[in-house]
Short mmCIF file of C-alpha atoms in Angstrom, two decimals:
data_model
loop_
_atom_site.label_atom_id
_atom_site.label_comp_id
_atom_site.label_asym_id
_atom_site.label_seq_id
_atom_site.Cartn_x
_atom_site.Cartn_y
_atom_site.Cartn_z
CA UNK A 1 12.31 12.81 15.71
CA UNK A 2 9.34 10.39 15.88
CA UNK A 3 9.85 7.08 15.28
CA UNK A 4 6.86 5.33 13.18
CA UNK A 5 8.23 1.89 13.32
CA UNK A 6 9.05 -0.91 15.74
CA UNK A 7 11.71 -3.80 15.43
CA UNK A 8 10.53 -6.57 18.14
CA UNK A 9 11.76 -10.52 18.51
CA UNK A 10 8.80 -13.01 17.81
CA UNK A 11 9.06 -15.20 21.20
CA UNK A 12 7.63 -18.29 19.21
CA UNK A 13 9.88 -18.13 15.82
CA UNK A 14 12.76 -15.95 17.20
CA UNK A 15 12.70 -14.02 13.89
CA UNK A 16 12.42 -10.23 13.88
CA UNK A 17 9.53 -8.50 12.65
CA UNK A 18 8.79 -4.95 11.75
CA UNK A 19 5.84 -2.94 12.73
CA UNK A 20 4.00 0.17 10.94
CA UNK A 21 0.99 1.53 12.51
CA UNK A 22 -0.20 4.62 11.23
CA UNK A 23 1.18 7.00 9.55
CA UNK A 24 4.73 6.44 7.17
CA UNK A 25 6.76 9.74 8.61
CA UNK A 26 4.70 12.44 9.70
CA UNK A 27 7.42 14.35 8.69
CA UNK A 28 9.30 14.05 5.50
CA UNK A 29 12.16 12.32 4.65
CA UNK A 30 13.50 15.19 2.22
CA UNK A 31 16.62 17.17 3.63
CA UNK A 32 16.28 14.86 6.57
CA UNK A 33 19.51 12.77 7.40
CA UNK A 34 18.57 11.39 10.97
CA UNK A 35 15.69 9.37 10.51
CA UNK A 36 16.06 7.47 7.44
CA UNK A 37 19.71 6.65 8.59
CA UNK A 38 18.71 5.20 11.69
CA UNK A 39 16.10 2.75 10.15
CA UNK A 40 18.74 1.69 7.62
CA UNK A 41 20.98 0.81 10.80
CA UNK A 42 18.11 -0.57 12.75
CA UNK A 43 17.30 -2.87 9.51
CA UNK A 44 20.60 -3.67 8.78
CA UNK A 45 20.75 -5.69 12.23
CA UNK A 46 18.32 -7.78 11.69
CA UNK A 47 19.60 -11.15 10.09
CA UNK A 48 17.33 -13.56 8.23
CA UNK A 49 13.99 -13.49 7.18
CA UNK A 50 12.00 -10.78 8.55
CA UNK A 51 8.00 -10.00 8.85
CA UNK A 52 6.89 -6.62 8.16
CA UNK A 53 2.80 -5.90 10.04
CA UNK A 54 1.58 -2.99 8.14
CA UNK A 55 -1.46 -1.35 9.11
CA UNK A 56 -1.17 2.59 7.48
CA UNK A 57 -3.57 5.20 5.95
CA UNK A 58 0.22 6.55 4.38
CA UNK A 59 2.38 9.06 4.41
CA UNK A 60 5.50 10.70 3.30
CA UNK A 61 5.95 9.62 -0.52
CA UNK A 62 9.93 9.57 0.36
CA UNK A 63 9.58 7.49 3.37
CA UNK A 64 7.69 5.43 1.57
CA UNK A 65 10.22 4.88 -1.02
CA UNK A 66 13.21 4.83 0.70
CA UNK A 67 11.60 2.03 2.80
CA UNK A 68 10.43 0.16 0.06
CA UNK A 69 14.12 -0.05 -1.60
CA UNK A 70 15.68 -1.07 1.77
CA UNK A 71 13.51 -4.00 2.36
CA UNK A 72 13.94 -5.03 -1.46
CA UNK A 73 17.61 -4.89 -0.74
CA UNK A 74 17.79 -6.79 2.47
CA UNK A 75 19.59 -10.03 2.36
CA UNK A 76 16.58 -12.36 4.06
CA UNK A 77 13.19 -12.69 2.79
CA UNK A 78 10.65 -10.28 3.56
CA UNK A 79 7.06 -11.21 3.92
CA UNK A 80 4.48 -8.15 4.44
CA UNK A 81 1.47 -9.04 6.33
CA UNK A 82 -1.68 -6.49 6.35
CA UNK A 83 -3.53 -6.48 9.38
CA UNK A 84 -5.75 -3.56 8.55
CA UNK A 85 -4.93 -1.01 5.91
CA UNK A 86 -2.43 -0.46 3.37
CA UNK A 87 -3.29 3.06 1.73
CA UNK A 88 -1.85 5.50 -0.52
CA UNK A 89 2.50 5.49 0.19
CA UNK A 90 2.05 2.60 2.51
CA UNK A 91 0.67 0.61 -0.62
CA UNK A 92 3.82 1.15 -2.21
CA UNK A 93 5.84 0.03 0.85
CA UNK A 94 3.44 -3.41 0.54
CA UNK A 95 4.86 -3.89 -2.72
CA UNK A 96 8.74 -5.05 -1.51
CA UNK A 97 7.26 -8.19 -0.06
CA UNK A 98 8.85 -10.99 -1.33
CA UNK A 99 5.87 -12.29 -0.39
CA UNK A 100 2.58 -9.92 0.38
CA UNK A 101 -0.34 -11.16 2.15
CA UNK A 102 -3.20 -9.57 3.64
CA UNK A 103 -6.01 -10.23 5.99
CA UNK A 104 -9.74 -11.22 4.87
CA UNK A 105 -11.10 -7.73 6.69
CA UNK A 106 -8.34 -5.53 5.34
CA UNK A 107 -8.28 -2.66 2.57
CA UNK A 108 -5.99 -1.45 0.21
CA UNK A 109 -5.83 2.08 -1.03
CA UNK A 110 -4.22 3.33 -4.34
CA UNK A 111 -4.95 6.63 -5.83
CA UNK A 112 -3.40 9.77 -7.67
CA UNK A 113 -0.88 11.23 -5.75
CA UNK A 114 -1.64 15.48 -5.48
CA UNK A 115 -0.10 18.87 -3.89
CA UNK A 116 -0.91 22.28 -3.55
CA UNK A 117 1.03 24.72 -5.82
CA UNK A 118 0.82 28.49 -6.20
CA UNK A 119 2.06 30.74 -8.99
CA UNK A 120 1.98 31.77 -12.76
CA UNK A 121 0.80 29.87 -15.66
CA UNK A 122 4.79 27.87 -15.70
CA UNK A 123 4.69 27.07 -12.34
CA UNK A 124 1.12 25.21 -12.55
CA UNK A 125 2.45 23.53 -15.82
CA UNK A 126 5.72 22.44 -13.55
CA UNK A 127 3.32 20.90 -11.24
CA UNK A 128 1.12 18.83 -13.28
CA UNK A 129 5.10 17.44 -15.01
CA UNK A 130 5.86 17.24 -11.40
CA UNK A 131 2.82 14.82 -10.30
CA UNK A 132 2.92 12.73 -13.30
CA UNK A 133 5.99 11.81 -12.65
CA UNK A 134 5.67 11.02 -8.62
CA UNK A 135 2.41 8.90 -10.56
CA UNK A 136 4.78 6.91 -13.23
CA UNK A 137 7.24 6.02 -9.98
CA UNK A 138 4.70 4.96 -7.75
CA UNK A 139 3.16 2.79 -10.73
CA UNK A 140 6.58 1.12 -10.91
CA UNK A 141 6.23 -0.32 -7.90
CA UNK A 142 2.50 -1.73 -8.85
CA UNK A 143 3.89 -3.37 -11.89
CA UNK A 144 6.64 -5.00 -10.57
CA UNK A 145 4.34 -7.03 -8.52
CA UNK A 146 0.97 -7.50 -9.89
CA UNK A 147 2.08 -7.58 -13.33
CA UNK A 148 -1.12 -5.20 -14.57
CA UNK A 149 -0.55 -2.88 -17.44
CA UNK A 150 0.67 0.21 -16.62
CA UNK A 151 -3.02 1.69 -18.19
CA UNK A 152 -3.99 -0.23 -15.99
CA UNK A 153 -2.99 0.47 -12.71
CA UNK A 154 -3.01 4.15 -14.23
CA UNK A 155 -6.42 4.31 -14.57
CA UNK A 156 -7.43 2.24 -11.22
CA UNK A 157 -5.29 5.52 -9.24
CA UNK A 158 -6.95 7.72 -10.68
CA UNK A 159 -10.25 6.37 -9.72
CA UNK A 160 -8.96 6.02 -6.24
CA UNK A 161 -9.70 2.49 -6.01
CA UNK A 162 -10.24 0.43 -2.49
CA UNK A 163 -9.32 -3.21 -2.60
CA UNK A 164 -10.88 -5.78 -0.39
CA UNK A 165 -8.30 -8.89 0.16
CA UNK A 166 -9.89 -10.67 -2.70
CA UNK A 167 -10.12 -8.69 -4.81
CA UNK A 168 -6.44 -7.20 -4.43
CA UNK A 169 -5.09 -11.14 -4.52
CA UNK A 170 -7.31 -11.55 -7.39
CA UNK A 171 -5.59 -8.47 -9.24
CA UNK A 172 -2.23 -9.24 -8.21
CA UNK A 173 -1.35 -6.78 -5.52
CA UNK A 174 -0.80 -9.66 -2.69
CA UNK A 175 0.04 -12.89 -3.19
CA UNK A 176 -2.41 -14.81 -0.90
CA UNK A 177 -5.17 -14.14 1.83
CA UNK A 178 -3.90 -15.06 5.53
CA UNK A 179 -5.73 -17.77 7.18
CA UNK A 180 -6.91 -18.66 4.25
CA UNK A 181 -7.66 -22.88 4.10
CA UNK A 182 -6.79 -23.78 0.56
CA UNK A 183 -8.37 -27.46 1.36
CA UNK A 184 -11.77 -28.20 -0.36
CA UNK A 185 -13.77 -30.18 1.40
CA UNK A 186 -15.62 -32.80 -0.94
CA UNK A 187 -19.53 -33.17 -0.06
CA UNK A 188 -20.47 -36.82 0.25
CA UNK A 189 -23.64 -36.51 -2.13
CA UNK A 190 -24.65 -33.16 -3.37
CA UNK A 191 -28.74 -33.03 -2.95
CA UNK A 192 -30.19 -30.98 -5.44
CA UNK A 193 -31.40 -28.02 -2.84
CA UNK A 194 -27.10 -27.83 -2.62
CA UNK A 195 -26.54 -26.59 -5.94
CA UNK A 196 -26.54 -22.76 -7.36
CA UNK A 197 -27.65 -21.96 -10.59
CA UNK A 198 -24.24 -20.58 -12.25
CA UNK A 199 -26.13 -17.00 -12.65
CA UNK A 200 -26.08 -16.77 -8.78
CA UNK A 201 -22.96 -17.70 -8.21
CA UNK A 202 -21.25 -15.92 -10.39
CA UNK A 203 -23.43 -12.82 -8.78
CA UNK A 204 -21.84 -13.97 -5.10
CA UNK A 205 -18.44 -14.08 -6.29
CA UNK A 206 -18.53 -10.41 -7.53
CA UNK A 207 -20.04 -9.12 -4.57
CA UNK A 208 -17.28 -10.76 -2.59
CA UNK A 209 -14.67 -9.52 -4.80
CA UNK A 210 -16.19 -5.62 -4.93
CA UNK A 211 -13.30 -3.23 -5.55
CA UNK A 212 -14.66 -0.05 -3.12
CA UNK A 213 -13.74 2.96 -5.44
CA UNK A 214 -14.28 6.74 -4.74
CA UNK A 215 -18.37 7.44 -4.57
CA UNK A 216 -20.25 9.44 -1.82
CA UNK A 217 -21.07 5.98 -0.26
CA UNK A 218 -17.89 6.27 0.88
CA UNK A 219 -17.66 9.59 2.43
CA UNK A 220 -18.18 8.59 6.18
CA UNK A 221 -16.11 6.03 5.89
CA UNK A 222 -13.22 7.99 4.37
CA UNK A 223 -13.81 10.72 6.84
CA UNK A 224 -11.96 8.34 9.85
CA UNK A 225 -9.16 7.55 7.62
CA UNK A 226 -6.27 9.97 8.30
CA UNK A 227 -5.95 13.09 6.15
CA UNK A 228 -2.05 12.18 5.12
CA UNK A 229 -3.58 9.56 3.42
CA UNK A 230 -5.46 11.33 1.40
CA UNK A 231 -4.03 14.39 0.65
CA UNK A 232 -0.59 16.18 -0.61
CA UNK A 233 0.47 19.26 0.99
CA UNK A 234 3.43 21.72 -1.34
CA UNK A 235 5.00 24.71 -1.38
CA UNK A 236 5.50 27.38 -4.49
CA UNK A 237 6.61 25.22 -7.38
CA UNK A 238 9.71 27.20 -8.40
CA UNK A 239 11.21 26.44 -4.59
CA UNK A 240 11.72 22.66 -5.44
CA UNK A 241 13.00 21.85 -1.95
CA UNK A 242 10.70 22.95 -0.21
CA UNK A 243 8.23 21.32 -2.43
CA UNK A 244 9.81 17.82 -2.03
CA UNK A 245 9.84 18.48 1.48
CA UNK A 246 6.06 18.46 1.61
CA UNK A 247 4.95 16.03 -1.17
CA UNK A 248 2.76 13.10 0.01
CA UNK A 249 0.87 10.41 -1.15
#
C-alpha cells in the first residue's frame, strides 16, 4: 500500500494540515479495506481546524469520494488550499472545503468521467447508465458549492473545462483567490491618460478570466498532465466488481 497523503504539524500555527500531491490512489479504493481505513484513523486524530494543500491531476473516483465525505464530516473546519492543480476526482475532493481557495497560477479541471467496456449491445447500454450516473454524483458535489445549475455544470464537464483562479472564484467553485489584497487603493487625481475606455476594459477582464476548455491549443500542455487524470480504465460491464475496481475520473 502507497500512501498518497501526508498529515504534518504547521510549526507557526500548530494546526495540522493535510497534503495531496499527485495522484488520489493509484490504486482503487473498491474491495480495498486497508487504505481507506487508515486515513479515516489518521484523520480522526487530528483535532481542530485542519488545512488540506491539494495539488492533483486525480485519481481513483472512490478515493476521491470517500475523502471528500470524511473531511465534510470532520468536527473542525476544513479549508482547501490549491497550490497547483485540482483536476478531474481531485476537483471533487476541493469541493468539502468549508472554505476553498486557490492560488492566482493554479488550474482546475472538470470533465466527463469515462471507462473502457467490452461486450454485446446490453453491456454497452449498461455502461453509458453506468457513467451517467458516476456524472450526476460527481455533479452533486459541484452544486453543493458553487450553486450553478446542474445544466450547467453538466454541460461545462462535458466540454472538459480548465479554470484559471478567477475564473473558478468567479463561477463559484472556490471561495476566494490566496494572497489576494482586497484593499483598493484610491488614486489621488486620475489624469485623463489613466482612464480605459469601458470597451477595453471589459476586453482585459475576460482575458483574465479565460476558462481554458478542451481545443488542440491545449494538446502539449495536456500531454504533461498525468494520464489518471484524464482517462478511465474498466473491465467487462457484466463483472461489476471488477469494473468499480477500475473506474476513474
Amino acid at each position: 500500500m502507497k500512501k498518497f497523503w501526508n498529515f504534518i504539524q504547521n510549526e507557526d500555527t500548530s494546526e495540522t494540515e493535510l497534503l495531496f500531491n499527485g495522484p488520489i490512489s493509484e490504486d482503487t479504493w473498491w474491495g480495498d479495506e486497508v487504505t481507506p481505513a487508515l486515513f479515516r484513523d489518521e484523520l480522526a486524530k487530528v483535532s481542530g481546524n485542519l488545512t488540506v494543500w491539494l495539488n492533483s491531476p486525480g485519481g481513483d473516483v472512490f478515493a476521491a469520494s470517500q475523502i471528500y465525505s470524511m473531511l465534510k464530516n470532520h468536527k473542525g473546519k476544513v479549508t482547501v488550499k490549491i497550490d497547483g492543480i485540482a483536476a478531474s476526482a481531485a476537483s471533487v475532493v476541493a469541493m468539502a472545503g468549508d472554505e476553498t481557495l486557490i492560488a492566482p497560477t493554479a488550474l482546475m479541471m472538470i470533465h466527463d468521467p469515462s471507462t473502457c467496456a467490452m461486450g454485446n449491445k446490453a453491456d454497452m447500454e449498461k455502461a453509458i447508465i453506468l457513467l451517467d450516473e458516476v456524472k450526476e454524483s460527481i455533479i452533486n458535489a459541484y452544486e453543493t458549492k458553487s450553486h450553478l445549475s446542474r445544466n450547467k455544470i453538466a454541460k461545462l464537464m462535458s466540454d472538459e473545462t480548465w479554470l484559471n483562479a478567477k475564473k473558478a472564484h468567479e463561477m463559484g467553485f472556490v471561495d476566494g483567490i490566496l494572497f489576494a489584497d482586497n484593499k483598493k487603493s484610491v488614486p489621488e487625481k486620475e489624469n485623463e491618460s489613466d482612464k480605459k475606455e469601458p470597451a477595453e476594459e471589459e476586453k482585459e477582464d475576460t482575458l483574465t478570466a479565460m476558462t481554458y476548455s478542451k481545443s488542440k491549443n491545449l494538446s502539449a500542455f495536456l500531454s504533461k498532465v498525468s494520464a489518471s487524470a484524464e482517462s478511465v480504465t474498466g473491465t467487462p460491464i457484466d463483472q461489476l466488481e471488477k469494473r468499480l475496481a477500475l473506474l476513474k475520473y
